[in-house]
PDB file of C-alpha atoms and ligand atoms in Angstrom:
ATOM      1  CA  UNK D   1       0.000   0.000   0.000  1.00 98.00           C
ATOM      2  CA  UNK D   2       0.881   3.593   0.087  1.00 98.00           C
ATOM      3  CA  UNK D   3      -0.065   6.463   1.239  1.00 98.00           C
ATOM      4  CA  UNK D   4      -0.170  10.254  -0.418  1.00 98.00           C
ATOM      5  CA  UNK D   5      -0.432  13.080   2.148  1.00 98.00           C
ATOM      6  CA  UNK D   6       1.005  16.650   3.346  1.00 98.00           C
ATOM      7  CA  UNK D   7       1.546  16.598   6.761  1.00 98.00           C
ATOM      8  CA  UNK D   8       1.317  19.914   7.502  1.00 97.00           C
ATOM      9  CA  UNK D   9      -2.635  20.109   6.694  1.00 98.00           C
ATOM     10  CA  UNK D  10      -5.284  19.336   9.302  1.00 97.00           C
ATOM     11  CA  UNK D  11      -6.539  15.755   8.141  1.00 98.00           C
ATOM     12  CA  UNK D  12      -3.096  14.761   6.688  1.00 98.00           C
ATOM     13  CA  UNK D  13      -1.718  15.771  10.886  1.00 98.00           C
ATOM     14  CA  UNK D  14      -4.158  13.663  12.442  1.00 98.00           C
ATOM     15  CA  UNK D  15      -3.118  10.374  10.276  1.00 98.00           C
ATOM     16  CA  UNK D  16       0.204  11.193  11.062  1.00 98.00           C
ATOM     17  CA  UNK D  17      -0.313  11.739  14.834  1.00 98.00           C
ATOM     18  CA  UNK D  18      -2.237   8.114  14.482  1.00 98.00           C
ATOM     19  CA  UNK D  19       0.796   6.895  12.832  1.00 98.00           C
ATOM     20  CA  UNK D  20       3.473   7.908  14.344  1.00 98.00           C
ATOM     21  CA  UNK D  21       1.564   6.686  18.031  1.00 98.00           C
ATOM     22  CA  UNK D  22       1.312   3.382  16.516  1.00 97.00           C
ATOM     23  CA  UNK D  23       4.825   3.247  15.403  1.00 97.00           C
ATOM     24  CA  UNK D  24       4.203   2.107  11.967  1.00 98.00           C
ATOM     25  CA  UNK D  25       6.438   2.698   8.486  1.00 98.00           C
ATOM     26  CA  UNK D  26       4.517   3.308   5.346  1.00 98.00           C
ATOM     27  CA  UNK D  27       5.480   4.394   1.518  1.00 98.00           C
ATOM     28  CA  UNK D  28       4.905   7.565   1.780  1.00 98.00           C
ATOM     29  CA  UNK D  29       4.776  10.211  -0.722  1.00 98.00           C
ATOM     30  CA  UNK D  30       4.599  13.811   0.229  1.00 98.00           C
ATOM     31  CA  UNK D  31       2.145  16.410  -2.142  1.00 98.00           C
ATOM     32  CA  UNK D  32       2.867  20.268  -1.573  1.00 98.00           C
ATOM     33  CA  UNK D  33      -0.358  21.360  -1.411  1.00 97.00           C
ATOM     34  CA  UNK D  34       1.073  24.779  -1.515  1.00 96.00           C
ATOM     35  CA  UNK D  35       1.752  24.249  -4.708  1.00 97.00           C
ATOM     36  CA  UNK D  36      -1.633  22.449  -5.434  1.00 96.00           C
ATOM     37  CA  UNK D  37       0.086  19.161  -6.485  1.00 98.00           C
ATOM     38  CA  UNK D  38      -3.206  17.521  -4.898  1.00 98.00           C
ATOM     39  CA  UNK D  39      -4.804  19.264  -8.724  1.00 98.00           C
ATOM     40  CA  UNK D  40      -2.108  17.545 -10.896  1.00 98.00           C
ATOM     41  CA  UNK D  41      -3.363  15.468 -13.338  1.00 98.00           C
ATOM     42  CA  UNK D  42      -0.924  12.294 -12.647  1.00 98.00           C
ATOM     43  CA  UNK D  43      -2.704  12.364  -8.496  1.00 98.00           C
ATOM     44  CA  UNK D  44      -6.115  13.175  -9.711  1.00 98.00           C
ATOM     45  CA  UNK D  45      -5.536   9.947 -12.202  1.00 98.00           C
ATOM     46  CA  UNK D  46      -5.102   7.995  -9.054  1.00 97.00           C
ATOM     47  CA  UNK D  47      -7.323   9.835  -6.701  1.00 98.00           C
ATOM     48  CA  UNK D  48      -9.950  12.012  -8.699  1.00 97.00           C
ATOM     49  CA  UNK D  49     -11.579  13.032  -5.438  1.00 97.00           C
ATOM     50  CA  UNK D  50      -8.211  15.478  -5.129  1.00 98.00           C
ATOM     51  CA  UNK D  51      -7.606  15.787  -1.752  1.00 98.00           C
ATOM     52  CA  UNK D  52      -5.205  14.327   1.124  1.00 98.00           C
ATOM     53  CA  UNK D  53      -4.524  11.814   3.122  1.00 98.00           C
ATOM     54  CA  UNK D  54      -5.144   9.231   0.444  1.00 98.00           C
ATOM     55  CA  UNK D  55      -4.020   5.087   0.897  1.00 98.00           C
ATOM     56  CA  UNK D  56      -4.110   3.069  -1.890  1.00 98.00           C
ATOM     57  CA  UNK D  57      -4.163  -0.248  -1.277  1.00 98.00           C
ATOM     58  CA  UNK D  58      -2.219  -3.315  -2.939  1.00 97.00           C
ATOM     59  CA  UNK D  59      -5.141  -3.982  -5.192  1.00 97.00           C
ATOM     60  CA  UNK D  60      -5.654  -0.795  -6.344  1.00 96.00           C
ATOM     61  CA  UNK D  61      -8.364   0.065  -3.907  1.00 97.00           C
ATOM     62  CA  UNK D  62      -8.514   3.748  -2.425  1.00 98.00           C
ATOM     63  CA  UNK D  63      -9.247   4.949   0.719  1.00 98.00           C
ATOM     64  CA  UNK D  64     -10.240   8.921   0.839  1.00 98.00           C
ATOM     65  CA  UNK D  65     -11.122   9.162   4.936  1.00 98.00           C
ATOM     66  CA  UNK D  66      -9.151   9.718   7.434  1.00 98.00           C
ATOM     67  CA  UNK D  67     -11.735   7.675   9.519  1.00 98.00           C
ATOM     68  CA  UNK D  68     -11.376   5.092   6.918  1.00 98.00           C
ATOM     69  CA  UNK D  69      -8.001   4.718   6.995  1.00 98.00           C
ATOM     70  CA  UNK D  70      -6.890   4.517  10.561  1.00 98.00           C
ATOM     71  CA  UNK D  71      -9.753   1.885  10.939  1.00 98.00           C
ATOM     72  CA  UNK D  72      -7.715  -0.031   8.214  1.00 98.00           C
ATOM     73  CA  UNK D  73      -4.642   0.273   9.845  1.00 98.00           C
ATOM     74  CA  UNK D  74      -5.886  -0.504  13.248  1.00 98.00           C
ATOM     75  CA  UNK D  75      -7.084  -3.649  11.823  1.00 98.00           C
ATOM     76  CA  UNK D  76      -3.710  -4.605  10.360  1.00 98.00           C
ATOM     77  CA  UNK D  77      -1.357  -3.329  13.410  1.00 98.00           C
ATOM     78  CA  UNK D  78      -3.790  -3.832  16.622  1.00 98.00           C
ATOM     79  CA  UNK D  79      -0.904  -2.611  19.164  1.00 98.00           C
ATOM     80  CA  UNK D  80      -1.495   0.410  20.988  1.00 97.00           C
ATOM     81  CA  UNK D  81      -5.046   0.277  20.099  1.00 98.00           C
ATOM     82  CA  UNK D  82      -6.565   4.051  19.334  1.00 98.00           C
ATOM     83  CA  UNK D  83     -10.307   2.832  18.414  1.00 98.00           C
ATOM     84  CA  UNK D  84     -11.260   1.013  21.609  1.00 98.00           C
ATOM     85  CA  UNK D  85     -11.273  -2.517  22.526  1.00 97.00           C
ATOM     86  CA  UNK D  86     -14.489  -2.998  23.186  1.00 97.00           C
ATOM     87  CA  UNK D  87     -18.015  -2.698  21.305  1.00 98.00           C
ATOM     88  CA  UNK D  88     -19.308   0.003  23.603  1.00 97.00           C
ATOM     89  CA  UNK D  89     -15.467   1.817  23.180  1.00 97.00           C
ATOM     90  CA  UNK D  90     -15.527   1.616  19.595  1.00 98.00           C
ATOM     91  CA  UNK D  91     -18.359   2.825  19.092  1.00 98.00           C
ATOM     92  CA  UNK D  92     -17.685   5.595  21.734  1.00 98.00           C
ATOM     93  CA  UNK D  93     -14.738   6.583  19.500  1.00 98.00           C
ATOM     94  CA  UNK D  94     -16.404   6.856  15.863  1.00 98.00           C
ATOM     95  CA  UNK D  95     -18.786   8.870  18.168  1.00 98.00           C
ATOM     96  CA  UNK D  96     -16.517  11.457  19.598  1.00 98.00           C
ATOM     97  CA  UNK D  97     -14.540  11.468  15.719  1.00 98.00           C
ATOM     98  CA  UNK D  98     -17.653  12.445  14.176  1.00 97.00           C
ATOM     99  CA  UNK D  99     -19.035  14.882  16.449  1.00 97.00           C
ATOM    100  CA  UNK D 100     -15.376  16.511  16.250  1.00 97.00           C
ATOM    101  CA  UNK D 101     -15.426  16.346  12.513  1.00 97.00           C
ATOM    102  CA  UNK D 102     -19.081  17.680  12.278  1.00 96.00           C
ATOM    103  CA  UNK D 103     -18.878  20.509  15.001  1.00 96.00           C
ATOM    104  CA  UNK D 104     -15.087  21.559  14.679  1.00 97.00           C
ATOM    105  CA  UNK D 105     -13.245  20.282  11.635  1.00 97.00           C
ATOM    106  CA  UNK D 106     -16.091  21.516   9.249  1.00 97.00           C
ATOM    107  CA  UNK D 107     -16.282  24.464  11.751  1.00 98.00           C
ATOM    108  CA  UNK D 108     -12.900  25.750  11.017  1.00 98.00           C
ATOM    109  CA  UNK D 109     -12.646  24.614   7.710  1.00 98.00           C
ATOM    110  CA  UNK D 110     -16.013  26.862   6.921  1.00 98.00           C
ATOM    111  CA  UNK D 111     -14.012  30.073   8.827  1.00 97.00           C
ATOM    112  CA  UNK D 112     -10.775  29.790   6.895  1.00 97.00           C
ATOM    113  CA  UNK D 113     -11.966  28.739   3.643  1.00 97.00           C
ATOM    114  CA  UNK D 114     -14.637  31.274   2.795  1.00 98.00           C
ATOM    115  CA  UNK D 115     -12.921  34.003   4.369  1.00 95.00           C
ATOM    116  CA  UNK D 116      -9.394  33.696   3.165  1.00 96.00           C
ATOM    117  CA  UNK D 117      -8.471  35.459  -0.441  1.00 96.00           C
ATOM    118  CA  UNK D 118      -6.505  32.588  -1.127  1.00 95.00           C
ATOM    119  CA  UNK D 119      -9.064  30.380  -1.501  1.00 97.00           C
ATOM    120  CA  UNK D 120     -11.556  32.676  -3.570  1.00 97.00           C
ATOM    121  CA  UNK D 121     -13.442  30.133  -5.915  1.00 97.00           C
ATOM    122  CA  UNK D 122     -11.773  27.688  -3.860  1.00 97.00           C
ATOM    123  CA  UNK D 123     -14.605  27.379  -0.824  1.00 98.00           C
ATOM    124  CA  UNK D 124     -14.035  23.272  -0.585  1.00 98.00           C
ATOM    125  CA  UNK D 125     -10.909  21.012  -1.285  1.00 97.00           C
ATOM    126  CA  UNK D 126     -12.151  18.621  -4.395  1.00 96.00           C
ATOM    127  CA  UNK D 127     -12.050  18.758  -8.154  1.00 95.00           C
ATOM    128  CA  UNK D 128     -14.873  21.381  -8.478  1.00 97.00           C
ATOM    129  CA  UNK D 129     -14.216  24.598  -8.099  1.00 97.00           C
ATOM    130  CA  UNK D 130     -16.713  26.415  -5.872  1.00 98.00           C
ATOM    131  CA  UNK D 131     -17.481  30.331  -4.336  1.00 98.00           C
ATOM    132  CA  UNK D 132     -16.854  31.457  -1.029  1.00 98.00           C
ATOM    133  CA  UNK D 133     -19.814  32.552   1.225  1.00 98.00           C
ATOM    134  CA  UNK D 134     -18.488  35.171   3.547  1.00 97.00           C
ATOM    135  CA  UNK D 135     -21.548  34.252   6.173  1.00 98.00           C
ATOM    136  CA  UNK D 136     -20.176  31.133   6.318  1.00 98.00           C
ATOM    137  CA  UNK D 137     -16.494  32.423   7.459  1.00 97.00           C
ATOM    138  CA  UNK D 138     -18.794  34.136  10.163  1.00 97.00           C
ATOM    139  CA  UNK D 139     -20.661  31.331  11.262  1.00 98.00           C
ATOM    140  CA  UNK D 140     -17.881  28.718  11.127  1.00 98.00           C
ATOM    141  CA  UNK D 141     -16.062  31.429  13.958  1.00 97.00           C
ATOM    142  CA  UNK D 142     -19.507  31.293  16.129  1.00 97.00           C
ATOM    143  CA  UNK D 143     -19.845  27.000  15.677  1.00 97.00           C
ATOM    144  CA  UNK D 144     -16.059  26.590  16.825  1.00 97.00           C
ATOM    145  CA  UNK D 145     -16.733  29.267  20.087  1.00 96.00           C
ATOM    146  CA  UNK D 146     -19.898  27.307  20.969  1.00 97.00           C
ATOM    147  CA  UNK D 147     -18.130  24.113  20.350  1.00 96.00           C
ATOM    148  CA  UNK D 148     -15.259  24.478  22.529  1.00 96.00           C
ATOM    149  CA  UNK D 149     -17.561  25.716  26.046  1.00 96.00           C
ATOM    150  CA  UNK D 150     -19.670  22.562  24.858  1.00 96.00           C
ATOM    151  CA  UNK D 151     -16.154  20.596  25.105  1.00 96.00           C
ATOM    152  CA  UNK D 152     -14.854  22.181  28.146  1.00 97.00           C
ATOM    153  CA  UNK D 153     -17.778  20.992  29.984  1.00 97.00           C
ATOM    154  CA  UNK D 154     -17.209  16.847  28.728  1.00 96.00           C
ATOM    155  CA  UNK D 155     -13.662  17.798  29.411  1.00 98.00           C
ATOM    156  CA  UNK D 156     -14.382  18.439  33.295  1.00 98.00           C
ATOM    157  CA  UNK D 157     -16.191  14.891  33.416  1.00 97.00           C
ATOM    158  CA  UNK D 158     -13.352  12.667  32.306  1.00 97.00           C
ATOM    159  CA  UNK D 159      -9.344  12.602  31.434  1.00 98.00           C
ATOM    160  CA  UNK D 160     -10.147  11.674  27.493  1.00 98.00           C
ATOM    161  CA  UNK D 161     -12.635  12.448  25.103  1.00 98.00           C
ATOM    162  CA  UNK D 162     -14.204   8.800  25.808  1.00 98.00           C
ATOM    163  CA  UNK D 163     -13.442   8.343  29.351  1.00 97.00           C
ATOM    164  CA  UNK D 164     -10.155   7.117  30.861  1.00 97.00           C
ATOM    165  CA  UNK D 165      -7.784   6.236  27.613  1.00 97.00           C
ATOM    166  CA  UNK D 166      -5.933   7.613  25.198  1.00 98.00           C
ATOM    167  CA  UNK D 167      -7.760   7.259  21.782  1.00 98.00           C
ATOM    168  CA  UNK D 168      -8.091   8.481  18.150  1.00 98.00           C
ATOM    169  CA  UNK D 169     -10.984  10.900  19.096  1.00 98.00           C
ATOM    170  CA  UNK D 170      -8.118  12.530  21.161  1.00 98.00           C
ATOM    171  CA  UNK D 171      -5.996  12.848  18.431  1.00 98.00           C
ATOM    172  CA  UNK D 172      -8.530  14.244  16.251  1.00 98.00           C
ATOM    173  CA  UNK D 173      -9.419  17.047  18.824  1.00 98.00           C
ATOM    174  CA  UNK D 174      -5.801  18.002  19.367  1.00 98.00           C
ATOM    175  CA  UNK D 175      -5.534  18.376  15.261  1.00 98.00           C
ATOM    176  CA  UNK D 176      -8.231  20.754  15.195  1.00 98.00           C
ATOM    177  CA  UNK D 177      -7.338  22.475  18.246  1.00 98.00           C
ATOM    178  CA  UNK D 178      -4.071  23.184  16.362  1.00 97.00           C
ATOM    179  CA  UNK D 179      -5.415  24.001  13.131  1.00 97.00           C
ATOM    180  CA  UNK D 180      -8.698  26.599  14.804  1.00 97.00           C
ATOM    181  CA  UNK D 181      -5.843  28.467  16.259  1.00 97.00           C
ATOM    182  CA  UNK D 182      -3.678  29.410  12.788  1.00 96.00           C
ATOM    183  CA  UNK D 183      -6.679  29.237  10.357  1.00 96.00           C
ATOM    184  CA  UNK D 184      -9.425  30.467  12.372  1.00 96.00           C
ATOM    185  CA  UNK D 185      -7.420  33.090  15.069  1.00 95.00           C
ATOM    186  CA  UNK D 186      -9.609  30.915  17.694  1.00 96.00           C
ATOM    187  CA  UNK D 187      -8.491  29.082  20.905  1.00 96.00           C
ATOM    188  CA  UNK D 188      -9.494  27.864  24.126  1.00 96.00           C
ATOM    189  CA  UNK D 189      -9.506  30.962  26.558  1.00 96.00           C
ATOM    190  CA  UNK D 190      -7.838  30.909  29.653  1.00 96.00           C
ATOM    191  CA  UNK D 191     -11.568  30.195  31.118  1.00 97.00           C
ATOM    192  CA  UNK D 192     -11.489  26.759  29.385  1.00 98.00           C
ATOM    193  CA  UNK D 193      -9.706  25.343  32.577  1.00 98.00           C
ATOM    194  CA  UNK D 194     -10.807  21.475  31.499  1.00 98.00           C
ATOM    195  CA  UNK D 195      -9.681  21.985  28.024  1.00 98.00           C
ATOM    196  CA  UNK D 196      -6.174  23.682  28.840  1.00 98.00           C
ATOM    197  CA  UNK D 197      -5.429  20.600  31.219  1.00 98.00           C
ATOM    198  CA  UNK D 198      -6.786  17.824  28.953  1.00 98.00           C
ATOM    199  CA  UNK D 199      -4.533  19.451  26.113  1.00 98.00           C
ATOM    200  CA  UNK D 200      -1.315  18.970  28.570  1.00 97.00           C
ATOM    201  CA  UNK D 201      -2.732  14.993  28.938  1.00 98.00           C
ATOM    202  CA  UNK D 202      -3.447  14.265  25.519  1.00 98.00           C
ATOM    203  CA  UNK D 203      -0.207  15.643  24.640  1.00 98.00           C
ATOM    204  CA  UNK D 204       1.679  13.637  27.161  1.00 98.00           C
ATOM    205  CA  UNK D 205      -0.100  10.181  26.250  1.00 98.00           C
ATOM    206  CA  UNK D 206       0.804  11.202  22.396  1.00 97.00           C
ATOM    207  CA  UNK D 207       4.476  11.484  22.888  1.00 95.00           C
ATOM    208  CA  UNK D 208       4.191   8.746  25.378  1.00 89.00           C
ATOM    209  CA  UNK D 209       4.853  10.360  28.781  1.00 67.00           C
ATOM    210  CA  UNK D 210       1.631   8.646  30.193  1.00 48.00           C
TER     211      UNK D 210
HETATM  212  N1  GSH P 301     -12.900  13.884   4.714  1.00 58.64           N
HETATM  213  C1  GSH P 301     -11.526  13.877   4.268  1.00 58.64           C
HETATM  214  C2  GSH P 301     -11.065  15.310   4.120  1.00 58.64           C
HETATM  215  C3  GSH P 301      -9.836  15.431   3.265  1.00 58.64           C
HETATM  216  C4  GSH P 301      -9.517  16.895   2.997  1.00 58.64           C
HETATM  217  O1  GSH P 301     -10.403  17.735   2.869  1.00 58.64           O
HETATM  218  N2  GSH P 301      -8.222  17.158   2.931  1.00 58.64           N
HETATM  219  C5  GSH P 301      -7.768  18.512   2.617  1.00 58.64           C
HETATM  220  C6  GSH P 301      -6.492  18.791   3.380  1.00 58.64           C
HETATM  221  S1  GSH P 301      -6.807  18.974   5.121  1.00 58.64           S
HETATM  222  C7  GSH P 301      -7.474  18.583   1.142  1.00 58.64           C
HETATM  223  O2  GSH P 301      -7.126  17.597   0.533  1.00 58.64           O
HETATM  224  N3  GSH P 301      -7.599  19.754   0.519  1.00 58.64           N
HETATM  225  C8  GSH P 301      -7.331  19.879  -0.879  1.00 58.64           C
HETATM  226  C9  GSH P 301      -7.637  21.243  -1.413  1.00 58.64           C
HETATM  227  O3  GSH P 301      -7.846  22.150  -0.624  1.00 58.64           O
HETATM  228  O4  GSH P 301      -7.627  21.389  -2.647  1.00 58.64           O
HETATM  229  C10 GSH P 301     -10.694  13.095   5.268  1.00 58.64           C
HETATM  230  O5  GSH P 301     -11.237  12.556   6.223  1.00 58.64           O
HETATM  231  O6  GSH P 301      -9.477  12.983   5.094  1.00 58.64           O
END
């Protein structure tokens, strides 16, 4: 298999974070999306959805989803298990990664893309070119605000997104935590006390100090 990404960008960081938690070595090829190289013809040949992470697999299969793709690799390389081990964890964890994608991935990614010039007639990543709505910018802002006291209140009932381990939904929040703060100008405020200390945890139990 192997895998095209960027790590810089928000989705491409939280397969990486998965990744590099779980130890594993992939072929890897790196696309600047700075340069658009996600819109040149020889990716978009292989993966005409244009966007990144993307595995392909050893029959030619493609996998566009981050959620997708970690619950392929987790399948493969079960150590240091990130999706839960049981029914009611797994399903805890596709809960929390959805609800984190809907409320504050799509969130941010509605702030910075219709409200940065650069991506005038570039409102969503993909082959089709399509206009920003300023509103959107607006409300995007307003979503992640609500979004994060929402979180800071979970955060003040348990160590983890899911309870008392380490897992992918985790991950996922630190990535957007991250990318809210350069591409929206928004971050927990010093009043988010159960945020600010979960952050420290996560962080920890990613680098593997806990
Ligand atoms: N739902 C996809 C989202 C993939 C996505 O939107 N990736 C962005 C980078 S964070 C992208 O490829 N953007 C391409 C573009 O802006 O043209 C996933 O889970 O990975």
């Amino acid at each position: 298999m192997k895998l095209y990404t960027f790590d810089p960008a928000p989705n491409p960081a939280r397969l990486k974070m998965f990744i590099d938690y779980k130890g594993l070595t992939l072929e890897t090829q790196q696309l600047d999306m700075a340069k658009a190289e996600q819109l040149d013809p020889w990716y978009t040949a292989i993966v005409p959805e244009a966007t990144l992470p993307a595995l392909v697999l050893d029959d030619g299969s493609r996998l566009t989803e981050v959620i997708a793709i970690v619950h392929y690799l987790e399948s493969l390389y079960p150590e240091r298990p990130l999706l839960g081990t049981t029914p009611q964890e797994r399903a805890q964890v596709l809960n929390w990664n959805h609800r984190i994608f809907n409320s504050l991935f799509m969130a941010c990614a509605e702030a910075f893309r219709n409200g940065h010039p650069a991506y005038s007639g570039r409102a969503l990543p993909g082959p089709i070119n399509y206009e920003q709505i300023p509103a959107l910018a607006e409300r995007g802002r307003a979503r992640l605000v609500d979004s994060m006291q929402s979180l800071n209140e979970t955060l003040a009932q348990r160590a983890f997104v899911t309870g008392d381990t380490f897992t992918f939904a985790d991950i996922d929040l630190l990535a957007v935590l991250t990318f809210a703060k350069w591409a929206a100008k928004t971050e927990p405020s010093a009043d988010h006390t159960h945020i600010l200390a979960w952050q420290q945890r996560a962080s920890d139990a990613l680098h593997g100090a806990s």
